[in-house]
Structure formats: C-alpha cells, structure tokens
PDB file of C-alpha atoms in Angstrom:
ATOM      1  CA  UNK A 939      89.491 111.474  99.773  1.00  0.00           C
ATOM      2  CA  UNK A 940      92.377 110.801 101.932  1.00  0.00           C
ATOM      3  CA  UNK A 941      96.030 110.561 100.481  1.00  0.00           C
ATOM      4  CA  UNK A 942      99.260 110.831 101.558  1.00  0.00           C
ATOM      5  CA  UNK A 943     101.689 112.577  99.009  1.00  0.00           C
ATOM      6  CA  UNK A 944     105.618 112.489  99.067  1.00  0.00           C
ATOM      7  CA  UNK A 945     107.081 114.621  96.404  1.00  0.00           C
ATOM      8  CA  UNK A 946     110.568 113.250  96.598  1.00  0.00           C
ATOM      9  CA  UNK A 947     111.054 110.067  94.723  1.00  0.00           C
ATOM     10  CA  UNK A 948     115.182 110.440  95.143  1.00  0.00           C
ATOM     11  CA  UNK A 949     117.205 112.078  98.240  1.00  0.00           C
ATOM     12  CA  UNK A 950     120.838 112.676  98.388  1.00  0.00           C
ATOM     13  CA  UNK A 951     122.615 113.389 101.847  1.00  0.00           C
ATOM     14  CA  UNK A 952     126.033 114.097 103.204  1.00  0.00           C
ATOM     15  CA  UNK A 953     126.661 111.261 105.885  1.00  0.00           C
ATOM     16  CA  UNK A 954     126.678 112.620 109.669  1.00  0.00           C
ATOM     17  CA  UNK A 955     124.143 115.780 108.067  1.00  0.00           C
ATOM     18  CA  UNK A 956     120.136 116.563 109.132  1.00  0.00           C
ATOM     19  CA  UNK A 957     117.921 115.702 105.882  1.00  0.00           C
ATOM     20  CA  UNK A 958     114.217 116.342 105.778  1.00  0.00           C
ATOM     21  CA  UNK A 959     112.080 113.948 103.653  1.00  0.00           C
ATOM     22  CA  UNK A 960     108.337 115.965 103.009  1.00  0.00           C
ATOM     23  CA  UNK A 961     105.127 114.525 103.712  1.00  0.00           C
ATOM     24  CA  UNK A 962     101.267 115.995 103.090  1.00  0.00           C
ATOM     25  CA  UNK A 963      98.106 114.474 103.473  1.00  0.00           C
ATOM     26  CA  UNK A 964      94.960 115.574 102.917  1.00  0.00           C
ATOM     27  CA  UNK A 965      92.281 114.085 104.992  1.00  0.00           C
ATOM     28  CA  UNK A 966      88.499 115.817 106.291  1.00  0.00           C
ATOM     29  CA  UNK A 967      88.473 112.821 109.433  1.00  0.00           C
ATOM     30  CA  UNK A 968      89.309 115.480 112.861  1.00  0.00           C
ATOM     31  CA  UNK A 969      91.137 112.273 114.374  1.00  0.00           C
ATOM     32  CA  UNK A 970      94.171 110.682 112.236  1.00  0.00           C
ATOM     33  CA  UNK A 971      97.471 109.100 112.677  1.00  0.00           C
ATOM     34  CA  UNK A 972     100.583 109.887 110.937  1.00  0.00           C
ATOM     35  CA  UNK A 973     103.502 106.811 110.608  1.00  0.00           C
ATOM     36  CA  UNK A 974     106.965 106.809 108.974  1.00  0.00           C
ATOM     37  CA  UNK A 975     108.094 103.793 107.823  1.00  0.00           C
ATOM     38  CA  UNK A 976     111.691 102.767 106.586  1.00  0.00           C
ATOM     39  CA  UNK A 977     112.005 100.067 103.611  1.00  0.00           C
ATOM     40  CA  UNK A 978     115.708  98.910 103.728  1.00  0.00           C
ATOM     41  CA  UNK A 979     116.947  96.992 100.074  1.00  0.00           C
ATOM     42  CA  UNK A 980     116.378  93.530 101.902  1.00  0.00           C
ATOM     43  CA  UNK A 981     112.676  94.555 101.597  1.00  0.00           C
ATOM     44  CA  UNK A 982     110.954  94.897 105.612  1.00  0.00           C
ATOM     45  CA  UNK A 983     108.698  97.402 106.804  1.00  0.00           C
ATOM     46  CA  UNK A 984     110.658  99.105 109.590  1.00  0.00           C
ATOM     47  CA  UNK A 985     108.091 101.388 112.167  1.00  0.00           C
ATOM     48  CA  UNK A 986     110.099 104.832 112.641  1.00  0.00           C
ATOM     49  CA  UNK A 987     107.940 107.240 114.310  1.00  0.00           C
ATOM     50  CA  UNK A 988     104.059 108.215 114.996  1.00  0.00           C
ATOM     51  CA  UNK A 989     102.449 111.493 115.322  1.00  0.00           C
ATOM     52  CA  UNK A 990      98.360 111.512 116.586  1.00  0.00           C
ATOM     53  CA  UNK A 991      96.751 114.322 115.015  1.00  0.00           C
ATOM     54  CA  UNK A 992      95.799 115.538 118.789  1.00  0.00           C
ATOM     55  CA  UNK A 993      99.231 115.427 119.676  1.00  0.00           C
ATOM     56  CA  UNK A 994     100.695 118.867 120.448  1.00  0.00           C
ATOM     57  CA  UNK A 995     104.294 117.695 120.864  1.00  0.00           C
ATOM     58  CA  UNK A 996     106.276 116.696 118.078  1.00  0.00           C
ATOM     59  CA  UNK A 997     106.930 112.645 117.808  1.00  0.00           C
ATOM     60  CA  UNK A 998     111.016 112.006 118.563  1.00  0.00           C
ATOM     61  CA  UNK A 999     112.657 108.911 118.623  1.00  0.00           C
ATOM     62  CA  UNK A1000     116.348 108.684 119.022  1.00  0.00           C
ATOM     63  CA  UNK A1001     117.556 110.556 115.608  1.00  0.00           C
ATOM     64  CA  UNK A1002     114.111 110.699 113.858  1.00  0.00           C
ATOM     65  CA  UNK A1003     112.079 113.522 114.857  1.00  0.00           C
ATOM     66  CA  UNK A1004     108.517 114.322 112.747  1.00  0.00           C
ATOM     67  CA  UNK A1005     107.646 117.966 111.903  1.00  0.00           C
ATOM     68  CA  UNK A1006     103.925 118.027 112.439  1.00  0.00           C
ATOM     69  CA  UNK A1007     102.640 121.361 111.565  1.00  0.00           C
ATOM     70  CA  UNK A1008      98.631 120.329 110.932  1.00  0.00           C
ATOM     71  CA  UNK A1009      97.246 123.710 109.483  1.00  0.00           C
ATOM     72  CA  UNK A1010      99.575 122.827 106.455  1.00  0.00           C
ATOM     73  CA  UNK A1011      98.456 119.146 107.189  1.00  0.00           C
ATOM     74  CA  UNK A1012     102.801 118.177 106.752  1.00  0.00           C
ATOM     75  CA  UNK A1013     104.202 115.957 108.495  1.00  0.00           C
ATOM     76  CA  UNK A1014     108.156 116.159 107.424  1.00  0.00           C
ATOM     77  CA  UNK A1015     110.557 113.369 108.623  1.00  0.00           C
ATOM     78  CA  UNK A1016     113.745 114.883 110.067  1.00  0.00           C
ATOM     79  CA  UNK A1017     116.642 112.765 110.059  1.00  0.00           C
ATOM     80  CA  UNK A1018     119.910 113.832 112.602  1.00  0.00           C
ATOM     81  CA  UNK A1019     123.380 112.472 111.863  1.00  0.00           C
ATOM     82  CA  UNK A1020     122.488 110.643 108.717  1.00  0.00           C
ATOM     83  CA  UNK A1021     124.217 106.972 109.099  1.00  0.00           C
ATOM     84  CA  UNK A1022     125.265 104.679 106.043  1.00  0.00           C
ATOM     85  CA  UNK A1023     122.532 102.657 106.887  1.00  0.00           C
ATOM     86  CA  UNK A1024     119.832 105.229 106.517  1.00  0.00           C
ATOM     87  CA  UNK A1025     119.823 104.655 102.915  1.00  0.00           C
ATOM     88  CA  UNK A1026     116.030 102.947 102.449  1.00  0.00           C
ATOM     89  CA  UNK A1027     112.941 103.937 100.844  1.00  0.00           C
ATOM     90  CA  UNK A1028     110.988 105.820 103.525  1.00  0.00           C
ATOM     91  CA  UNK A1029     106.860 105.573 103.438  1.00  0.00           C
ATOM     92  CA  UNK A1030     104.913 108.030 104.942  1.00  0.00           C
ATOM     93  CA  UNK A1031     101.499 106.807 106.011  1.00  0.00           C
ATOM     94  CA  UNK A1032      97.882 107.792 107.620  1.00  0.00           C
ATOM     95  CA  UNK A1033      95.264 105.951 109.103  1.00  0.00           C
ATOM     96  CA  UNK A1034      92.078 107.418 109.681  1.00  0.00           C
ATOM     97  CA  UNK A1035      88.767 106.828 111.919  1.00  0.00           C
ATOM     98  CA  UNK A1036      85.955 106.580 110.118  1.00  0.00           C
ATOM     99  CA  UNK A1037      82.882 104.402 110.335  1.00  0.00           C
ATOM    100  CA  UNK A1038      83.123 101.137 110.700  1.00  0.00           C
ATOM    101  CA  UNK A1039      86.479 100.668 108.297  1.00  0.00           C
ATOM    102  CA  UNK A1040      88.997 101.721 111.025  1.00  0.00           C
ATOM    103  CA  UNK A1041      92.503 101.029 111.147  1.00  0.00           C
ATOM    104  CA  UNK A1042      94.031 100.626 107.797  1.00  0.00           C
ATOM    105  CA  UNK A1043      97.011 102.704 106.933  1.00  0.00           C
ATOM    106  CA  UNK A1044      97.640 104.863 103.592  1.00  0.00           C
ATOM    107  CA  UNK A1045     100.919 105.217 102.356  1.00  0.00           C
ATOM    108  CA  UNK A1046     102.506 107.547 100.082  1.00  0.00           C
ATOM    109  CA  UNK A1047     104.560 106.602  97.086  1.00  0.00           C
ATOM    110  CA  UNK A1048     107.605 107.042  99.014  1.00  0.00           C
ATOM    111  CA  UNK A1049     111.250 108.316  99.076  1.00  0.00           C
ATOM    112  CA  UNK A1050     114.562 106.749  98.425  1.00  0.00           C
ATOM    113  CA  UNK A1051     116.977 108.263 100.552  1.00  0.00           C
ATOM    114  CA  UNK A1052     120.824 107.677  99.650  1.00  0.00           C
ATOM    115  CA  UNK A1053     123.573 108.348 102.739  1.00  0.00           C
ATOM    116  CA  UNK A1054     126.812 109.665 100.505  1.00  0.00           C
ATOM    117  CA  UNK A1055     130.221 108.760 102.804  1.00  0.00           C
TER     118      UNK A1055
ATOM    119  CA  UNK B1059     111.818  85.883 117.832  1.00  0.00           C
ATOM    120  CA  UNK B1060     108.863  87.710 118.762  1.00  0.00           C
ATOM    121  CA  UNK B1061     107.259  89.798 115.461  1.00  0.00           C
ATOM    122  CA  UNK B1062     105.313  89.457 112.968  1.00  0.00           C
ATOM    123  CA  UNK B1063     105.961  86.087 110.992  1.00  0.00           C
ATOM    124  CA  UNK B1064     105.503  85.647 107.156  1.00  0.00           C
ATOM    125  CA  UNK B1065     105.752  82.203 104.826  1.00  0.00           C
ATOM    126  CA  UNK B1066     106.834  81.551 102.833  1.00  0.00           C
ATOM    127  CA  UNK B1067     109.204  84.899 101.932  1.00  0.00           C
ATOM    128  CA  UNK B1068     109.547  83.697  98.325  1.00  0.00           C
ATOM    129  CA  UNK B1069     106.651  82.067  95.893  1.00  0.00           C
ATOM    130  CA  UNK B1070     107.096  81.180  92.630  1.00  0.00           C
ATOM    131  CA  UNK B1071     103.385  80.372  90.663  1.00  0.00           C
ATOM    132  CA  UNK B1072     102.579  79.408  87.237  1.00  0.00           C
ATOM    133  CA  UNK B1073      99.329  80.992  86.365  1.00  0.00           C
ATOM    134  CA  UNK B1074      96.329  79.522  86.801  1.00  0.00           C
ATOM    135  CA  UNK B1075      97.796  77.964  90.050  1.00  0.00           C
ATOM    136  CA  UNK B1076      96.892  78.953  93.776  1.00  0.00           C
ATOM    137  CA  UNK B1077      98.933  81.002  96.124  1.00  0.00           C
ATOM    138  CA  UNK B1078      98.869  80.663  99.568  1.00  0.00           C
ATOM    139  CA  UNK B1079     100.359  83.278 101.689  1.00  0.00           C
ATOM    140  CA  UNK B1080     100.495  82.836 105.618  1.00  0.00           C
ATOM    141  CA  UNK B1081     101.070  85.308 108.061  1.00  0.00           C
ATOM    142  CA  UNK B1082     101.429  84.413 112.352  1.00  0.00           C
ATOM    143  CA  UNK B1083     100.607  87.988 114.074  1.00  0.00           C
ATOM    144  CA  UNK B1084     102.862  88.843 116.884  1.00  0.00           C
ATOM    145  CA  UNK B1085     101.874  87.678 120.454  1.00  0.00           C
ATOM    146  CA  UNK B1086      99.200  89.472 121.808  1.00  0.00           C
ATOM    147  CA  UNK B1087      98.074  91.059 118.684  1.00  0.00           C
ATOM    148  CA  UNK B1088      94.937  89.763 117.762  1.00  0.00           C
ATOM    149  CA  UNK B1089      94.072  92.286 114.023  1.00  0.00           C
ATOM    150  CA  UNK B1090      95.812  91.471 111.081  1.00  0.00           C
ATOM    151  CA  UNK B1091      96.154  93.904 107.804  1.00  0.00           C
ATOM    152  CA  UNK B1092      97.382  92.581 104.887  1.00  0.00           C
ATOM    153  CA  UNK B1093      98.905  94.898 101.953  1.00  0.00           C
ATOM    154  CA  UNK B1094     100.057  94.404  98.528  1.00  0.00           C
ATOM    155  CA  UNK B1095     103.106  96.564  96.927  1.00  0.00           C
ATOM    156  CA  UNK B1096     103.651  96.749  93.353  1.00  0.00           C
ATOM    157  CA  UNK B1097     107.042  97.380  92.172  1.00  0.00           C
ATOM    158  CA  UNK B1098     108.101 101.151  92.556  1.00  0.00           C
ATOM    159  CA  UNK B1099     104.853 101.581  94.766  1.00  0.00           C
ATOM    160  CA  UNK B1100     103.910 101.866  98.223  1.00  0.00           C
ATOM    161  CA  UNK B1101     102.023  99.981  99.973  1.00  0.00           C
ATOM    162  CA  UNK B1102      97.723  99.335  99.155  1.00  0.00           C
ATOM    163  CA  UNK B1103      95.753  98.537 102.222  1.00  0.00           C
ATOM    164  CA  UNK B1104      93.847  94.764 101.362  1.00  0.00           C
ATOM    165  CA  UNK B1105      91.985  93.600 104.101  1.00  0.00           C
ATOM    166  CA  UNK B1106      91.874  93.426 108.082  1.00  0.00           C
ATOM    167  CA  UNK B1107      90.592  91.173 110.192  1.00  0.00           C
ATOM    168  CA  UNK B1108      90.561  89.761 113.581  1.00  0.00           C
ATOM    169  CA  UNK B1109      89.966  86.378 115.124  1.00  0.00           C
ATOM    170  CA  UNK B1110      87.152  84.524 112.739  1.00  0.00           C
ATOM    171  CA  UNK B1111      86.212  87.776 111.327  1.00  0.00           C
ATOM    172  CA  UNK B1112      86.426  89.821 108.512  1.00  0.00           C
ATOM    173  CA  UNK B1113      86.308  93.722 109.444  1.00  0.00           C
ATOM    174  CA  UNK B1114      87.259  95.596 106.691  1.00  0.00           C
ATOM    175  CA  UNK B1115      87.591  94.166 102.641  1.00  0.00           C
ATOM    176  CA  UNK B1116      87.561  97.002 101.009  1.00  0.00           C
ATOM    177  CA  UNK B1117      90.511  96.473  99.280  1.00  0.00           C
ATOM    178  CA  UNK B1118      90.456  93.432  98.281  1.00  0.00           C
ATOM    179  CA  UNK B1119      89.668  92.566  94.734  1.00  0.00           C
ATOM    180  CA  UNK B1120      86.521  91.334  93.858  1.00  0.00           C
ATOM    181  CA  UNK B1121      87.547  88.117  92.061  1.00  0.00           C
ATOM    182  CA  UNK B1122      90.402  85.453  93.188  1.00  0.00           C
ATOM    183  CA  UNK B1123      91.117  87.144  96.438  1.00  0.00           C
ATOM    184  CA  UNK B1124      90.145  85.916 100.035  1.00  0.00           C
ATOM    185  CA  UNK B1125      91.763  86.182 104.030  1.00  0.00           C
ATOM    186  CA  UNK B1126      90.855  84.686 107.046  1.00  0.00           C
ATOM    187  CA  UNK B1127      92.185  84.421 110.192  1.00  0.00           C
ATOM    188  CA  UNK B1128      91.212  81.390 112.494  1.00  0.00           C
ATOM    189  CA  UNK B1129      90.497  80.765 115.980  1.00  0.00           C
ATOM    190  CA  UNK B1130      93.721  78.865 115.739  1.00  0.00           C
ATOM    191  CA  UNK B1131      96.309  79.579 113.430  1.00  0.00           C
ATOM    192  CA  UNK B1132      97.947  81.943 111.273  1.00  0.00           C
ATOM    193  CA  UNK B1133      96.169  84.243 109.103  1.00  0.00           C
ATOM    194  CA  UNK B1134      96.489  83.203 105.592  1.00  0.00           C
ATOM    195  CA  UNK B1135      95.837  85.252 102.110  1.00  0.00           C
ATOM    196  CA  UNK B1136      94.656  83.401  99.112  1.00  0.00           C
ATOM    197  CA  UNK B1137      94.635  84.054  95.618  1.00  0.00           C
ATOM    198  CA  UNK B1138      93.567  81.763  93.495  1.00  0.00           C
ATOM    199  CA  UNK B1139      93.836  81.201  89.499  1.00  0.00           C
ATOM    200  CA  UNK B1140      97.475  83.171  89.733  1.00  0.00           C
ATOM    201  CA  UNK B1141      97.996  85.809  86.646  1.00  0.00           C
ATOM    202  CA  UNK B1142     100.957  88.004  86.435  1.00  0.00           C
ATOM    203  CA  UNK B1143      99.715  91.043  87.575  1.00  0.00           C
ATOM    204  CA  UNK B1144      99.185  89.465  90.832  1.00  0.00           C
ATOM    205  CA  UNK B1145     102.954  89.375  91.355  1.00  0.00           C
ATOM    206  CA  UNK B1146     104.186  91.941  94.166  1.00  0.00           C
ATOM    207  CA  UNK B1147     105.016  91.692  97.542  1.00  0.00           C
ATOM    208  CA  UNK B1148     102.243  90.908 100.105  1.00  0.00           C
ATOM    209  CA  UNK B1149     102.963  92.555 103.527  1.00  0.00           C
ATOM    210  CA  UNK B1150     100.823  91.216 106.687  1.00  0.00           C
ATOM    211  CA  UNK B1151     100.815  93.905 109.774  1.00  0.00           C
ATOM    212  CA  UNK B1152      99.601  93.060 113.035  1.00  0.00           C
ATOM    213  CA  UNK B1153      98.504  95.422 116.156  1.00  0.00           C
ATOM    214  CA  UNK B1154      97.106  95.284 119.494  1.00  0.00           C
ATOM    215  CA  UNK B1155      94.371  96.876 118.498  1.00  0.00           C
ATOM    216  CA  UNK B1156      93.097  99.509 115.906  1.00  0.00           C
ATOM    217  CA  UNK B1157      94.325 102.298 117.594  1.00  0.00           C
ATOM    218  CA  UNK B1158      98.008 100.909 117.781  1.00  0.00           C
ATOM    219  CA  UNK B1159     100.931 101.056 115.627  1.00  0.00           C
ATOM    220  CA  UNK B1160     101.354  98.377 113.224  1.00  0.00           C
ATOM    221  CA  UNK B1161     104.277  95.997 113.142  1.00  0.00           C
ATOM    222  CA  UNK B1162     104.792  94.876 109.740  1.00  0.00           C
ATOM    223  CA  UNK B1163     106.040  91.264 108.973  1.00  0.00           C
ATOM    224  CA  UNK B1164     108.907  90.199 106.337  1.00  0.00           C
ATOM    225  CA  UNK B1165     106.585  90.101 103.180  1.00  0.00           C
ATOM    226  CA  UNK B1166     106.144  87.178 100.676  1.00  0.00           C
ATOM    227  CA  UNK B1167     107.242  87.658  97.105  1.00  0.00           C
ATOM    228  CA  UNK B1168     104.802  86.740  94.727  1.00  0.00           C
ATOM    229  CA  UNK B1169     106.313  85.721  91.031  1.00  0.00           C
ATOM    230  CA  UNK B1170     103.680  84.300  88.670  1.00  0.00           C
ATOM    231  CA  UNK B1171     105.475  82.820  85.454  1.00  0.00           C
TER     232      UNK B1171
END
C-alpha cells in the first residue's frame, strides 16, 4: 500500500540555521512523484518543491532543496537560512501511476516547524 | 488573481442541512482534486475529475458525498444531510494535467453545529 510517513510532529530551529524535516514512503509503482507542501497558520496549501522518482538530480528551489535518496525511498526537506516565516506545518506527499486512478496525491501526517529568533 | 479559487472560505451548517462547496480551477487547468483535512491531519485524497467527468471516486464516501465539474462553471462538492464529523477543511487542487503539480486553492471550512 502506498504511504507517506513523517516522523516529526514538532521541529524547533535557530532562525538563519539549515533544518531537515524527514520524509519516507513506501510505494511498489516504478514511476512516482514526491511534493512538499507548506501549511502556514492562515490555513493554504503552499507548493514547495517536486522530485520525479526518475529524476537523478536533486529538486532545488531557492532555499528548499529535497534529499532524494530512493534505495531508502526518503525524501528529506532541507531548509537553508530558516526565516521567521518558515514556521508552518510542512506535508510531504506522493502521487503514484497506477491504472486508471492516476493523479491523486498522498500526504503524510505532517510537521510543524517553529523558526526561534 | 490567477489560482485556484475556493467559496465560500467559511461554512457554518446545522446538521441535517446541505453544504455546498465550490471550487474555480486555475486558467488552463482543466482536472480538479478535491481533499478533506481533519483537524491535526493531513490531507485525504476525495475525488478528481475533469470537464463533465468523474475519473477517480475512490475516496469519496459512499453516502452524502458527490462532485462534478461542468462544461461551464466551477467545480462544486456536495454533501448533503450535514453531521459533525463532516466538519474539516475541504481543499480543491487543480493541474494541467495528471502529470503536473497541483496548485491547491484557499480551502472552505466546514462547521456543522
């Protein structure tokens, strides 16, 4: 069955420090996506970053980078020069091919990060 | 503003009412997921569709629950006969395609009293 697992619930981090927020899944589908998403308090579903399972490059965008290492089937969210306004819950997600039901995502439970001044 | 639009962002229900959740894709995105998130949870794929159809349901529940998504129109999420455990947050994505991110709208807040 596919799931995505986040073992964090709570993060603390130093503001202007790196912080890594973990993320496994566990899929048997050959083709898969991987998706961060950050949940600010006011509630939206920010898109962060996506990794393709064929992708041999890591995924970087601006200060998120994604630490895709696929025999351990992880896919870690790093975080550079933590900001204030980091602090969200962050969702990781998958979507998988398979069949005819294509394109829905699965998220994990997520993490709450909190950015200390 | 061009994303994903959701209304109404707050709904308060009695039970036993109807709830009516819209949801207007971004332009040029033609599939539509909609996702429910209980409190302290993440997010629980519903359904997806695009234009008149109905792809994937398998997350819906069986009873109460239907989507569509017209021709012309937003896509809209109904639940009828409201109880309390339907109260969450109900998250609409759209995409280009099925192979594309997803761009998530606002959400609607569901209360039932």
């Amino acid at each position: 069955a596919q799931k995505i697992t986040q073992t964090q619930p709570g993060m603390f981090v130093q503001e202007k420090e790196a912080v890594t927020l973990d993320c496994t899944y566990d899929t048997s589908d050959q083709s898969y996506g991987l998706f961060w998403y950050k949940q600010p308090s006011s509630g939206e579903m920010i898109f962060l970053i996506y990794q393709g399972s064929y992708d041999e490059q890591n995924a970087t965008e601006g200060r998120y980078s994604l630490n895709f290492q696929k025999a351990r089937k992880s896919a870690n969210l790093v975080i550079s020069a933590s900001q204030l306004g980091d602090s969200a819950m962050y969702f990781c997600a998958m979507r998988v091919n398979y069949g005819g039901s294509q394109g829905n995502l699965i998220f994990g439970k997520g993490t709450k990060l909190s950015v200390k001044p | 503003n061009a994303g994903v639009m959701q209304n109404p962002r707050h709904l308060v229900r009695r039970r036993g009412q109807e709830a009516r959740l819209r949801c207007s894709p971004m332009k040029g995105h033609s599939h539509v997921y909609w996702y429910r998130q209980l409190p302290e949870e993440g997010l629980k794929f519903m359904v997806y569709l695009q234009k008149e159809n109905i792809i994937d349901e398998s997350g819906m529940p069986k009873e109460r629950f239907s989507a569509e998504f017209p021709k012309e129109g937003p896509s809209i999420l109904r639940i009828q006969q409201v109880v309390r455990g339907d109260s969450a947050a109900y998250f609409c994505a759209s995409s280009r395609g099925r192979d594309y991110e997803q761009y998530f709208g606002p959400g609607t807040r569901l209360t039932v009293t």
